[in-house]
PDB file of C-alpha atoms and ligand atoms in Angstrom:
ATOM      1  CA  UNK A  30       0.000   0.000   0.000  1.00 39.00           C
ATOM      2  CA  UNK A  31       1.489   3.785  -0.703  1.00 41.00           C
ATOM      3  CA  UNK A  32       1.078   6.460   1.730  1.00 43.00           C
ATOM      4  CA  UNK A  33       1.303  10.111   0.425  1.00 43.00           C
ATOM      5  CA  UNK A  34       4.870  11.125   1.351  1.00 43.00           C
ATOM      6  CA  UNK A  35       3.880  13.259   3.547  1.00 43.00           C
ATOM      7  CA  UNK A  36       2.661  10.903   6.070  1.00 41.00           C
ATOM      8  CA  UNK A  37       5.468   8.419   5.630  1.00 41.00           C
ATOM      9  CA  UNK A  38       7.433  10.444   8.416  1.00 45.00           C
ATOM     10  CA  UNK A  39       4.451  11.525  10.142  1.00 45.00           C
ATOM     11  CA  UNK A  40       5.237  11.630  14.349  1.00 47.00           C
ATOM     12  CA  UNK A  41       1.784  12.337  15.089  1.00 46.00           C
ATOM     13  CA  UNK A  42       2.191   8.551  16.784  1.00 47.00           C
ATOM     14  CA  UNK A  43       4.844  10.180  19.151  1.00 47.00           C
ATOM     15  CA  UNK A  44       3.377   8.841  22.960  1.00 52.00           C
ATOM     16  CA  UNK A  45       2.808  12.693  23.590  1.00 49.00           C
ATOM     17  CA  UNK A  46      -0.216  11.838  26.278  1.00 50.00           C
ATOM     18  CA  UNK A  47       2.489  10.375  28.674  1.00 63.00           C
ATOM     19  CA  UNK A  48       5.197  13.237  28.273  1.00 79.00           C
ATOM     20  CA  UNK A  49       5.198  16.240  31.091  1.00 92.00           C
ATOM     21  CA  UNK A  50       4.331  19.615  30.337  1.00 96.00           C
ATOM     22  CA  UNK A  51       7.065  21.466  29.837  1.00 97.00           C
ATOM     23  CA  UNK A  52       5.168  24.736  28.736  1.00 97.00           C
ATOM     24  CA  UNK A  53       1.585  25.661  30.241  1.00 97.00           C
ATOM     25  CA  UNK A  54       0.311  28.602  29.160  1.00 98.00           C
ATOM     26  CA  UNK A  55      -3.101  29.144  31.079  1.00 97.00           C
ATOM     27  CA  UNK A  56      -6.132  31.896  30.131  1.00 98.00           C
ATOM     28  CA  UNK A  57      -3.161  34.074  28.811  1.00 98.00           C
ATOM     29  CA  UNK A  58      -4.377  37.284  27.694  1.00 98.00           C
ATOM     30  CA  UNK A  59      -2.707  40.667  25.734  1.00 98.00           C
ATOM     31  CA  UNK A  60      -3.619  44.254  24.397  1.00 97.00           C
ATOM     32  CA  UNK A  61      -1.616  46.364  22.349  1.00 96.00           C
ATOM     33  CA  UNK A  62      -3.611  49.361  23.318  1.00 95.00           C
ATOM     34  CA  UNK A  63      -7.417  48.592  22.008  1.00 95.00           C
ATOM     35  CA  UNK A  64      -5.880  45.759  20.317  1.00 96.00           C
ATOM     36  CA  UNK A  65      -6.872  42.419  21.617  1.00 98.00           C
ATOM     37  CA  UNK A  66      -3.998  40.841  20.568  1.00 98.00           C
ATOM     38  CA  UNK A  67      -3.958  36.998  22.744  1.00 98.00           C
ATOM     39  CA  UNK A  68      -7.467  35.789  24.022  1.00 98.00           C
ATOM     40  CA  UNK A  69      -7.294  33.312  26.681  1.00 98.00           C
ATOM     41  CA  UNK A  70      -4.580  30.915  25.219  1.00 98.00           C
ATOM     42  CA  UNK A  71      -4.733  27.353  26.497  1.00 98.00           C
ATOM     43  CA  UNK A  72      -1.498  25.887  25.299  1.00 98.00           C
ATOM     44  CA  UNK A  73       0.650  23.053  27.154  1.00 97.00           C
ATOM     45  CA  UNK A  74       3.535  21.528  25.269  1.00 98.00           C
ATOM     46  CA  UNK A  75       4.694  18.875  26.625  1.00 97.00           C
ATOM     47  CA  UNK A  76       8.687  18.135  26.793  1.00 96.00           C
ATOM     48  CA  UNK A  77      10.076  16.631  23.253  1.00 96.00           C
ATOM     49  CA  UNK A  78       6.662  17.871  22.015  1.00 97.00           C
ATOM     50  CA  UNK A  79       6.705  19.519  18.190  1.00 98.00           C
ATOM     51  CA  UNK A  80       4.422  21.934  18.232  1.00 98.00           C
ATOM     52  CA  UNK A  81       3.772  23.950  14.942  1.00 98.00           C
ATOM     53  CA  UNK A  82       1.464  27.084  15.244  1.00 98.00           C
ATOM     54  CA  UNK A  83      -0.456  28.084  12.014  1.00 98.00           C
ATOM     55  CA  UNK A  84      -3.006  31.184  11.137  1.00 97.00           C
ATOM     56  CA  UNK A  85      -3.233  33.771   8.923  1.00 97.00           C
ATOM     57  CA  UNK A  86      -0.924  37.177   9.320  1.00 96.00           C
ATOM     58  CA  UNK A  87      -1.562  39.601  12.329  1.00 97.00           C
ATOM     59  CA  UNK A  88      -3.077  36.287  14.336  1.00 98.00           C
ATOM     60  CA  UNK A  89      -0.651  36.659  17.106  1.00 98.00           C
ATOM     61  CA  UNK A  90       1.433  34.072  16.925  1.00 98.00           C
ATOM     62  CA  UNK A  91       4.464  35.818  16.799  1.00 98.00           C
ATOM     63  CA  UNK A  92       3.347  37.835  19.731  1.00 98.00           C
ATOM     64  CA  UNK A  93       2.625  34.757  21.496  1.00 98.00           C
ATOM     65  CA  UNK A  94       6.442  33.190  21.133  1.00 97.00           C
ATOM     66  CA  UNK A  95       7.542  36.351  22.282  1.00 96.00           C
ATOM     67  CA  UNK A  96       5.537  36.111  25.521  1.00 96.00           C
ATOM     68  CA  UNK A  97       6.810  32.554  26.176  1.00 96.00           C
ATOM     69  CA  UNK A  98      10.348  34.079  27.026  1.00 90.00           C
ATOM     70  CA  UNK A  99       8.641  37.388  28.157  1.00 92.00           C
ATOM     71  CA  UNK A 100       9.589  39.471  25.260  1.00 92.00           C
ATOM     72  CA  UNK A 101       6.456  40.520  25.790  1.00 94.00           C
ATOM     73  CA  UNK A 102       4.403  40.740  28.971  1.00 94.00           C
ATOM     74  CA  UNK A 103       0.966  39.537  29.467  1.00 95.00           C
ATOM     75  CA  UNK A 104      -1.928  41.633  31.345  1.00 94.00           C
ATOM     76  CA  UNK A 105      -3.727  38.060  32.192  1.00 94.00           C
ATOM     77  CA  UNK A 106      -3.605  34.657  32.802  1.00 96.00           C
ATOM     78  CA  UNK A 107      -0.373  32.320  33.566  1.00 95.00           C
ATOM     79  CA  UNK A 108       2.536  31.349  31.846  1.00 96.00           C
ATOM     80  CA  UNK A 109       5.231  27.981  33.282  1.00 95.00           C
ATOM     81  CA  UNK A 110       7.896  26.471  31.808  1.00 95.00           C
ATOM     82  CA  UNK A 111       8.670  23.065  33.601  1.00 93.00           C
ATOM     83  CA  UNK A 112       6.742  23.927  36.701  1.00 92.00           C
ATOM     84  CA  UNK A 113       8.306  27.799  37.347  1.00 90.00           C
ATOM     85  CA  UNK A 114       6.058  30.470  36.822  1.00 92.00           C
ATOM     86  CA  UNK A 115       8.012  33.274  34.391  1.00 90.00           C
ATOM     87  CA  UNK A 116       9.792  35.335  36.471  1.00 85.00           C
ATOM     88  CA  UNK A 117       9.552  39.274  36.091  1.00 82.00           C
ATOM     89  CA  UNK A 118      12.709  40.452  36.320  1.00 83.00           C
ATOM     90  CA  UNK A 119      16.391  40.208  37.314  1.00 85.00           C
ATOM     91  CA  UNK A 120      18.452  37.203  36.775  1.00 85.00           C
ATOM     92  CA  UNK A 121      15.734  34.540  37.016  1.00 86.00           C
ATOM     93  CA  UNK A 122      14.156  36.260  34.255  1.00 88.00           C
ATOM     94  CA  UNK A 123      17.879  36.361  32.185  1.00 85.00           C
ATOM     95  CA  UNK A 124      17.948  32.517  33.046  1.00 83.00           C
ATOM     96  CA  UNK A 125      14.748  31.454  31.891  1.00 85.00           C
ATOM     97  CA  UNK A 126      15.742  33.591  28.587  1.00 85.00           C
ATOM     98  CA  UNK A 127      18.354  31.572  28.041  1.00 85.00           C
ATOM     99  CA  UNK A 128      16.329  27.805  28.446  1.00 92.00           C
ATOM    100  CA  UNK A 129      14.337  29.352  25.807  1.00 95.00           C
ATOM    101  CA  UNK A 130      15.997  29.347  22.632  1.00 95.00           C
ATOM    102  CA  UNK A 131      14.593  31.660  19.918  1.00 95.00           C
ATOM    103  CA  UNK A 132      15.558  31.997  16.107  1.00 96.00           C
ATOM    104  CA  UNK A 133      13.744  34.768  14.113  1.00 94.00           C
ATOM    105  CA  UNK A 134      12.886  35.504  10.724  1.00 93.00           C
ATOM    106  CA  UNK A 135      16.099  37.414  10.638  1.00 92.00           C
ATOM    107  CA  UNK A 136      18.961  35.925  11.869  1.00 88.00           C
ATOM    108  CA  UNK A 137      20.502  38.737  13.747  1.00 90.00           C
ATOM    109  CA  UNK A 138      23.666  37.970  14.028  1.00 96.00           C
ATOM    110  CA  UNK A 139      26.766  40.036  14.954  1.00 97.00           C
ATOM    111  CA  UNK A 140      28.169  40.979  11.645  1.00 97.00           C
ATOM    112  CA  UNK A 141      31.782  41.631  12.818  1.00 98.00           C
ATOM    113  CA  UNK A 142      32.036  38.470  14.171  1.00 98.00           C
ATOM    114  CA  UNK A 143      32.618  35.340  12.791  1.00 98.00           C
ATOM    115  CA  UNK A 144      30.017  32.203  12.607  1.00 98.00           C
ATOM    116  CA  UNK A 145      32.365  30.637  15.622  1.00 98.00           C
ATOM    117  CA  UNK A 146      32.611  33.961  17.655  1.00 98.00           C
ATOM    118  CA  UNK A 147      28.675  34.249  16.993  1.00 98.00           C
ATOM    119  CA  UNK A 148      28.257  30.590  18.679  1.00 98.00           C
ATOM    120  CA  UNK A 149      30.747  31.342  21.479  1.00 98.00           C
ATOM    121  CA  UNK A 150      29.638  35.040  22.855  1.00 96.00           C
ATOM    122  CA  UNK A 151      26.531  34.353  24.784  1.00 91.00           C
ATOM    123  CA  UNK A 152      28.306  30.879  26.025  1.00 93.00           C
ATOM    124  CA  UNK A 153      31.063  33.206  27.915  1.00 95.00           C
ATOM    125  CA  UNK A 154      28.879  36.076  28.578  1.00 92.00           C
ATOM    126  CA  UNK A 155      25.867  34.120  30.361  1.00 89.00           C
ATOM    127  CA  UNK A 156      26.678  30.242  30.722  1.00 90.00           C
ATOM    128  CA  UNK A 157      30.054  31.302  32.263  1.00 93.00           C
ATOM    129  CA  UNK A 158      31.566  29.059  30.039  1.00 95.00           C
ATOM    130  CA  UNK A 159      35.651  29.435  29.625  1.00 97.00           C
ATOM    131  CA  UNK A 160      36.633  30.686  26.377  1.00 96.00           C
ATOM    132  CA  UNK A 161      38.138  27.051  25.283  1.00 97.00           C
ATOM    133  CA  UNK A 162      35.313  25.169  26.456  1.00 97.00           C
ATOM    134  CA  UNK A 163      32.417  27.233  24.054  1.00 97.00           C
ATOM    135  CA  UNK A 164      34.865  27.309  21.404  1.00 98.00           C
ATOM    136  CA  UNK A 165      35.126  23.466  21.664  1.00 98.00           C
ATOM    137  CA  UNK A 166      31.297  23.585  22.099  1.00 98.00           C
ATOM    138  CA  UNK A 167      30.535  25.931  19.335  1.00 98.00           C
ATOM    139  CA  UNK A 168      32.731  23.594  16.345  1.00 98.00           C
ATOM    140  CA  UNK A 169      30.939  21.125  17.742  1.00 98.00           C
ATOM    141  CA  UNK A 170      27.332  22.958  16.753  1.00 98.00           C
ATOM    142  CA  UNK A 171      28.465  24.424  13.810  1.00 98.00           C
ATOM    143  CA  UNK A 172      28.955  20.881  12.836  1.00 98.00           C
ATOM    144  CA  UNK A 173      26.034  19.421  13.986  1.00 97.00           C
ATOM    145  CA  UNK A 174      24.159  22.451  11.537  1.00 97.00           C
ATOM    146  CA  UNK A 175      26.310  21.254   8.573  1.00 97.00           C
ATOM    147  CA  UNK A 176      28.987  24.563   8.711  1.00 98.00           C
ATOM    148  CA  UNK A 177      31.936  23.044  10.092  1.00 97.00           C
ATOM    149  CA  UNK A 178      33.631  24.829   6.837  1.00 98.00           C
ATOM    150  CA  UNK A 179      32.330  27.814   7.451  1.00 98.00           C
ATOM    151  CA  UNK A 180      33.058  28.287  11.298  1.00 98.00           C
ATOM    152  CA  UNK A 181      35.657  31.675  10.333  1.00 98.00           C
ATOM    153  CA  UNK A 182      33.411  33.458   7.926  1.00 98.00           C
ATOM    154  CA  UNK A 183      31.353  36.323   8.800  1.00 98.00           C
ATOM    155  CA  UNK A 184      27.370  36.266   8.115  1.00 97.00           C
ATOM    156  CA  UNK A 185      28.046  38.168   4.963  1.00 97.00           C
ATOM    157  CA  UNK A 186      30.528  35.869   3.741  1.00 98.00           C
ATOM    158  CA  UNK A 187      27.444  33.076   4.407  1.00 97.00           C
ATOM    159  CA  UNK A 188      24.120  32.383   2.517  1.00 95.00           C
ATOM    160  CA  UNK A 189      20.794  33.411   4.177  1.00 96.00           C
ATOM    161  CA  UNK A 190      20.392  29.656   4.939  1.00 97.00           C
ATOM    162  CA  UNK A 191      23.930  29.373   6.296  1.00 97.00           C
ATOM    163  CA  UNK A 192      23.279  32.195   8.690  1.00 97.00           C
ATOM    164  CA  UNK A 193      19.915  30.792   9.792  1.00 97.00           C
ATOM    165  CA  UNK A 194      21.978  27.727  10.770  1.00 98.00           C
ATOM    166  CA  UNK A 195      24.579  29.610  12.543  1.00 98.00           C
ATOM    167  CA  UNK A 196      21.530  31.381  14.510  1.00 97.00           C
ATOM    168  CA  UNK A 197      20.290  27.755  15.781  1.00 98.00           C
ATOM    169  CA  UNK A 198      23.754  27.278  16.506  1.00 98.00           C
ATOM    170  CA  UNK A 199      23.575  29.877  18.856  1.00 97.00           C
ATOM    171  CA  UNK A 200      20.734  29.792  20.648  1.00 96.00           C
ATOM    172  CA  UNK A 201      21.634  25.710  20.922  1.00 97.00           C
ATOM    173  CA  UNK A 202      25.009  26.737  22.380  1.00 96.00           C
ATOM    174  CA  UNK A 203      22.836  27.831  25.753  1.00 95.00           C
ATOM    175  CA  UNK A 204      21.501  24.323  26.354  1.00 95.00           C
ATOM    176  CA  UNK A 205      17.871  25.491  26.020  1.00 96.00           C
ATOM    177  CA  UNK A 206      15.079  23.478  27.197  1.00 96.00           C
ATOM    178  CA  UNK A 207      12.584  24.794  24.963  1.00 97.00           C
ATOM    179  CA  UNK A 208      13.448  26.238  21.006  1.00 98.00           C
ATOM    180  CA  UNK A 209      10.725  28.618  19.418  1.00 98.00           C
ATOM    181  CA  UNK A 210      11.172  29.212  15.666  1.00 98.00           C
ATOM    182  CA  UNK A 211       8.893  32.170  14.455  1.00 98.00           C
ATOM    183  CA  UNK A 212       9.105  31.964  10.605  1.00 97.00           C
ATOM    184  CA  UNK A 213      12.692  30.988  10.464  1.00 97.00           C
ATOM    185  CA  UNK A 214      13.137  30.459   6.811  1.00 97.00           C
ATOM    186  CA  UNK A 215      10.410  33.519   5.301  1.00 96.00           C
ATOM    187  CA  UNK A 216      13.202  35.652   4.942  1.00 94.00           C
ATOM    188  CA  UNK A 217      15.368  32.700   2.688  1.00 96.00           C
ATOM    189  CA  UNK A 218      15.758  32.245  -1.097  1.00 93.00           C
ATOM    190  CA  UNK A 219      13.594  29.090  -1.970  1.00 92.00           C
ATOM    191  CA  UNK A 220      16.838  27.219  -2.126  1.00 93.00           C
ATOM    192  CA  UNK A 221      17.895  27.586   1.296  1.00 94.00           C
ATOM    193  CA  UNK A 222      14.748  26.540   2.780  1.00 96.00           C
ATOM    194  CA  UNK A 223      15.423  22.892   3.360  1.00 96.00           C
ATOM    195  CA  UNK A 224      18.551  23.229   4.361  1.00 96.00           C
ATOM    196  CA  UNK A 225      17.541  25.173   7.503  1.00 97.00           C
ATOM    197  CA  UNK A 226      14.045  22.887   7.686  1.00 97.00           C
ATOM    198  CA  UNK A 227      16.453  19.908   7.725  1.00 97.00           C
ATOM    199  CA  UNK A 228      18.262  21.156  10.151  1.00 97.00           C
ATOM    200  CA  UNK A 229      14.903  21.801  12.961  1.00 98.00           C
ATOM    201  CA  UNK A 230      13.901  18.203  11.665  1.00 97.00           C
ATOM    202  CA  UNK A 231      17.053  16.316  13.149  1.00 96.00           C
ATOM    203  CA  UNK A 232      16.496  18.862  16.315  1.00 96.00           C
ATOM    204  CA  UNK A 233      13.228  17.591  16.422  1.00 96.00           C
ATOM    205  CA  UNK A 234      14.085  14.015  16.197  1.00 95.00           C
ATOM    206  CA  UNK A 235      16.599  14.123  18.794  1.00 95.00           C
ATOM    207  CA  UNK A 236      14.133  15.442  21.357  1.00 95.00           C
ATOM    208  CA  UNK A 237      14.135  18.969  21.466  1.00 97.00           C
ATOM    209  CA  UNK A 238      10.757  20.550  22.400  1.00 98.00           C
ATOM    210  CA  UNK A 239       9.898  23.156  20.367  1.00 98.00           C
ATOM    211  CA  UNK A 240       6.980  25.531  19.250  1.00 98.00           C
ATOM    212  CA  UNK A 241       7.121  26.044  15.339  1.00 98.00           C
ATOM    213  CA  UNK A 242       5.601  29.497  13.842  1.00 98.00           C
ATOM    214  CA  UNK A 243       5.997  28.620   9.647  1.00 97.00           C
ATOM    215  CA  UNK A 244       4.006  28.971   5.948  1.00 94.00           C
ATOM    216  CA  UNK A 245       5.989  25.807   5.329  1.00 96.00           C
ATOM    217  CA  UNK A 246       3.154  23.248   5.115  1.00 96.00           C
ATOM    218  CA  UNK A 247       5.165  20.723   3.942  1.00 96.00           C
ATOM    219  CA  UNK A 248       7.191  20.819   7.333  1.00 97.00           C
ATOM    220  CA  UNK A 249       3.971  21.271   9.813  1.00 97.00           C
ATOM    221  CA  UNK A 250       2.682  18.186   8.150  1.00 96.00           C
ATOM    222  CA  UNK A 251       5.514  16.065   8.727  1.00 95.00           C
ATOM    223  CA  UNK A 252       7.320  16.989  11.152  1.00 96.00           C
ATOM    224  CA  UNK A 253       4.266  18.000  14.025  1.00 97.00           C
ATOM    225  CA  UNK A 254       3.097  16.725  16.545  1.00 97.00           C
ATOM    226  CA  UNK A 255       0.113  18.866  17.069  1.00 97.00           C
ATOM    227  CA  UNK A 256      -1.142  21.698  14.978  1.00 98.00           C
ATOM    228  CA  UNK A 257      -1.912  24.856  16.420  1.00 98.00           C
ATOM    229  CA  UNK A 258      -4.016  26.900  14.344  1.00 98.00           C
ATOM    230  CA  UNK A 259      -4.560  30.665  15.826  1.00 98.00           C
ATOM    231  CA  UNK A 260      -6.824  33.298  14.395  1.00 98.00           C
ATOM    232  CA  UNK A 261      -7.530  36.950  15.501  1.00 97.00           C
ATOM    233  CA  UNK A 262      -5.319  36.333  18.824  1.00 98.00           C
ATOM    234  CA  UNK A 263      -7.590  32.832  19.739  1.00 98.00           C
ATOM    235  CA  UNK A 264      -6.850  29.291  19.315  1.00 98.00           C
ATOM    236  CA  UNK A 265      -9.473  28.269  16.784  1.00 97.00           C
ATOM    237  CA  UNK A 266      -8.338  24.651  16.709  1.00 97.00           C
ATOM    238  CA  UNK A 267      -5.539  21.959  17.643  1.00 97.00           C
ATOM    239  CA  UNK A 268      -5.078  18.657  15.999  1.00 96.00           C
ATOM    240  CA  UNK A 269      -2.847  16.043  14.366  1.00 97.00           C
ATOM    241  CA  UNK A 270      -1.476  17.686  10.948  1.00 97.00           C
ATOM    242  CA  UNK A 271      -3.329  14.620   9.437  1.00 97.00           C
ATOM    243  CA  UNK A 272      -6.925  15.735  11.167  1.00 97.00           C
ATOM    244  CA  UNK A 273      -5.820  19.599  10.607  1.00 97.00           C
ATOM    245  CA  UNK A 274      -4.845  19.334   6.937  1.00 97.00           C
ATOM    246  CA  UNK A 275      -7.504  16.880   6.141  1.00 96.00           C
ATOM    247  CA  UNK A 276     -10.598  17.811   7.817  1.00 96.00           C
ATOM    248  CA  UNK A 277     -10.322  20.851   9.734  1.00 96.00           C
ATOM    249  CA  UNK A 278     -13.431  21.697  11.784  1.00 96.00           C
ATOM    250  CA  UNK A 279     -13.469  25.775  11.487  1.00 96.00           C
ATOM    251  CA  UNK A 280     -14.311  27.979   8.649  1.00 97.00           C
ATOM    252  CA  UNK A 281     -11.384  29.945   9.751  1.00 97.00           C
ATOM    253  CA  UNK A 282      -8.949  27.141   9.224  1.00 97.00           C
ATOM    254  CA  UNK A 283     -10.510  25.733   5.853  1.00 97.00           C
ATOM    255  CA  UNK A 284     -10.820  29.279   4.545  1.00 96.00           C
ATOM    256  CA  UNK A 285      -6.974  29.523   5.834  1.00 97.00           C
ATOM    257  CA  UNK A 286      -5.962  26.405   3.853  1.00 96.00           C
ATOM    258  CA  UNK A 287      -7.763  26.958   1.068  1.00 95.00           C
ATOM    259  CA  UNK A 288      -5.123  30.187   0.705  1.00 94.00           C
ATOM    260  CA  UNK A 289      -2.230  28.607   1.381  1.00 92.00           C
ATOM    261  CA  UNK A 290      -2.400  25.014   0.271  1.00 86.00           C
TER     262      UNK A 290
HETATM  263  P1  ADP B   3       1.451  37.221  13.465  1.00 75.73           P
HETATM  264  O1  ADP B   3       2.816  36.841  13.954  1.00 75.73           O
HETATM  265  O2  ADP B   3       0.456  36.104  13.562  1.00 75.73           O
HETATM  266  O3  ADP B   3       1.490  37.794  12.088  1.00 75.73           O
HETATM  267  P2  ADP B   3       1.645  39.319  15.456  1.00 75.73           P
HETATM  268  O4  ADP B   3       1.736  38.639  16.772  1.00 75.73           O
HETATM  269  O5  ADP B   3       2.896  39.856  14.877  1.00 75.73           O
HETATM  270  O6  ADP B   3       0.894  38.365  14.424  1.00 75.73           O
HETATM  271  O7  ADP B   3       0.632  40.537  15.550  1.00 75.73           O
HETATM  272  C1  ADP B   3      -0.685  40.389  16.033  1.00 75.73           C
HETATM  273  C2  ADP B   3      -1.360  41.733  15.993  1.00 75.73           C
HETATM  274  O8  ADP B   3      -0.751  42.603  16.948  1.00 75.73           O
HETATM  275  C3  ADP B   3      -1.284  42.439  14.652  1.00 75.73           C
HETATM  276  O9  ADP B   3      -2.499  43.123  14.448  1.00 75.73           O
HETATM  277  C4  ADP B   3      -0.140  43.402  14.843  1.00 75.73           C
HETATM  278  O10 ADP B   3      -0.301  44.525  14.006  1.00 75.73           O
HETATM  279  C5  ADP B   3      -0.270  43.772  16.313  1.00 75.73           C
HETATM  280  N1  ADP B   3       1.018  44.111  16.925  1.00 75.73           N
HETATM  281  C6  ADP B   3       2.128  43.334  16.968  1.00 75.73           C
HETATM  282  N2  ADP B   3       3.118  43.915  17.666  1.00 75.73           N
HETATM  283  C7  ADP B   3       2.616  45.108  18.081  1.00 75.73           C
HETATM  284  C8  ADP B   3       3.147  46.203  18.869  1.00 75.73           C
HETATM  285  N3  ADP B   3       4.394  46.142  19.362  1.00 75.73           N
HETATM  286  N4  ADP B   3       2.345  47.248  19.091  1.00 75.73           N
HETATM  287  C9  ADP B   3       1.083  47.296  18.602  1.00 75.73           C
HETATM  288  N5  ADP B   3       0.519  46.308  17.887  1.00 75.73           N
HETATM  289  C10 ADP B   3       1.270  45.244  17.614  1.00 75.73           C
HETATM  290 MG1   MG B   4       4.658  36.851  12.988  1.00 75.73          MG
END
């Protein structure tokens, strides 16, 4: 019997009902202003949990990876990661920054520095780490991304795609317990994409828990767990990619699918 590729490598099997939260975001709720931009957000992920959050532009999901490490405050409702509320301030809140790993739509790197001295700065500067030891560390995450060549050029020396993988490098460098991607490869030429969706993949695989903002439907379908799908700040629905890209239950989903699929 043939499967559609797609579900070949589907993980939607993954015993998620027996994993601990890691993440438990409870009746969150934001305003920019008038704006209502979260409304009561119900999320858990649970640890080595793939969690890919879909909706159409100006939903909120970038807002709402940006409150999980408290780029953003909330004005309601709770927010843990593995059992800690998020602290406000001071050097618990610079800790739990640095469990949660975050790679943007643009890489922001340092562009006088080089892909190594990228991985390395934040490994002395907040782990503490001797200069050897997150040298040693970052070669060994530059390789693990595929860049071992490239650990002495500088971002502009690198493709988009190579820079995107130099960014995970980074934020792996800190050990994080949680990664959250918010569109990491919409700012990439077509070609690079896969490289840098490759790379999340074998993240994924290994265990990492992560929460996955992306127009890559390709990727949400195979490499979920769950499928968030947010619209106008709310959680509309939450599924297996098979239930979400086959039968989704809301208008707002099947009309959002029907625009990008
Ligand atoms: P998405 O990532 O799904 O495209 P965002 O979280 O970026 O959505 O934005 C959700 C809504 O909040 C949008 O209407 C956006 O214009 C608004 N918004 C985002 N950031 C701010 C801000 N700093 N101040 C005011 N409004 C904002
Ligand atoms: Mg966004």
């Amino acid at each position: 019997m043939t499967q559609p590729a797609a579900a070949s490598d589907d993980r939607s099997a993954a015993p998620v009902g027996v994993a601990e939260p890691l993440v438990v975001m409870a009746g969150v709720n934001k305003h920019y202003g008038a704006l209502h931009v979260l409304r009561d957000i119900d999320l858990t992920v649970h640890r080595g949990e793939v969690v890919v959050l879909l909706g159409p532009s100006g939903s909120g999901k970038s807002t709402l990876c940006r409150t999980v490490n408290r780029l953003e405050t909330i004005d309601g409702g709770t927010i843990t990661i593995d059992g800690v509320p998020l602290p406000e301030e001071g050097r618990a809140l610079a800790r739990l920054r640095s469990d949660v790993g975050m790679v943007f739509q643009s890489f922001n790197l340092f562009a006088h520095k080089t892909a190594l001295e990228n991985v390395v700065l934040a490994q002395v500067k907040v782990r503490k780490r001797s200069k050897q030891e997150a040298g040693a560390k970052a070669r060994a995450l530059l390789e693990r991304v595929g860049l071992a060549a490239h650990a002495d050029k500088y971002p502009a020396q690198l493709s988009g795609g190579q820079q995107q993988r130099v960014a995970i490098a980074r934020a792996l460098a800190m050990e994080p317990k949680l990664m959250l991607f918010d569109e990491p490869t919409s700012a990439l030429d077509p070609e690079t994409v896969s490289e840098v969706l490759d790379v999340i993949r074998a993240l994924a695989a290994d265990g990492m828990t992560m929460i996955v903002v992306t127009h890559e439907m390709g990727f949400a379908r195979s490499a979920a767990d769950r499928v968030v799908f947010m619209a106008d700040g709310a959680l509309v629905e939450e599924s297996t990619p098979e239930e979400f890209f086959t039968s989704p239950t809301s208008d707002r989903a099947r009309d959002f699918l029907a625009k990008v699929l």
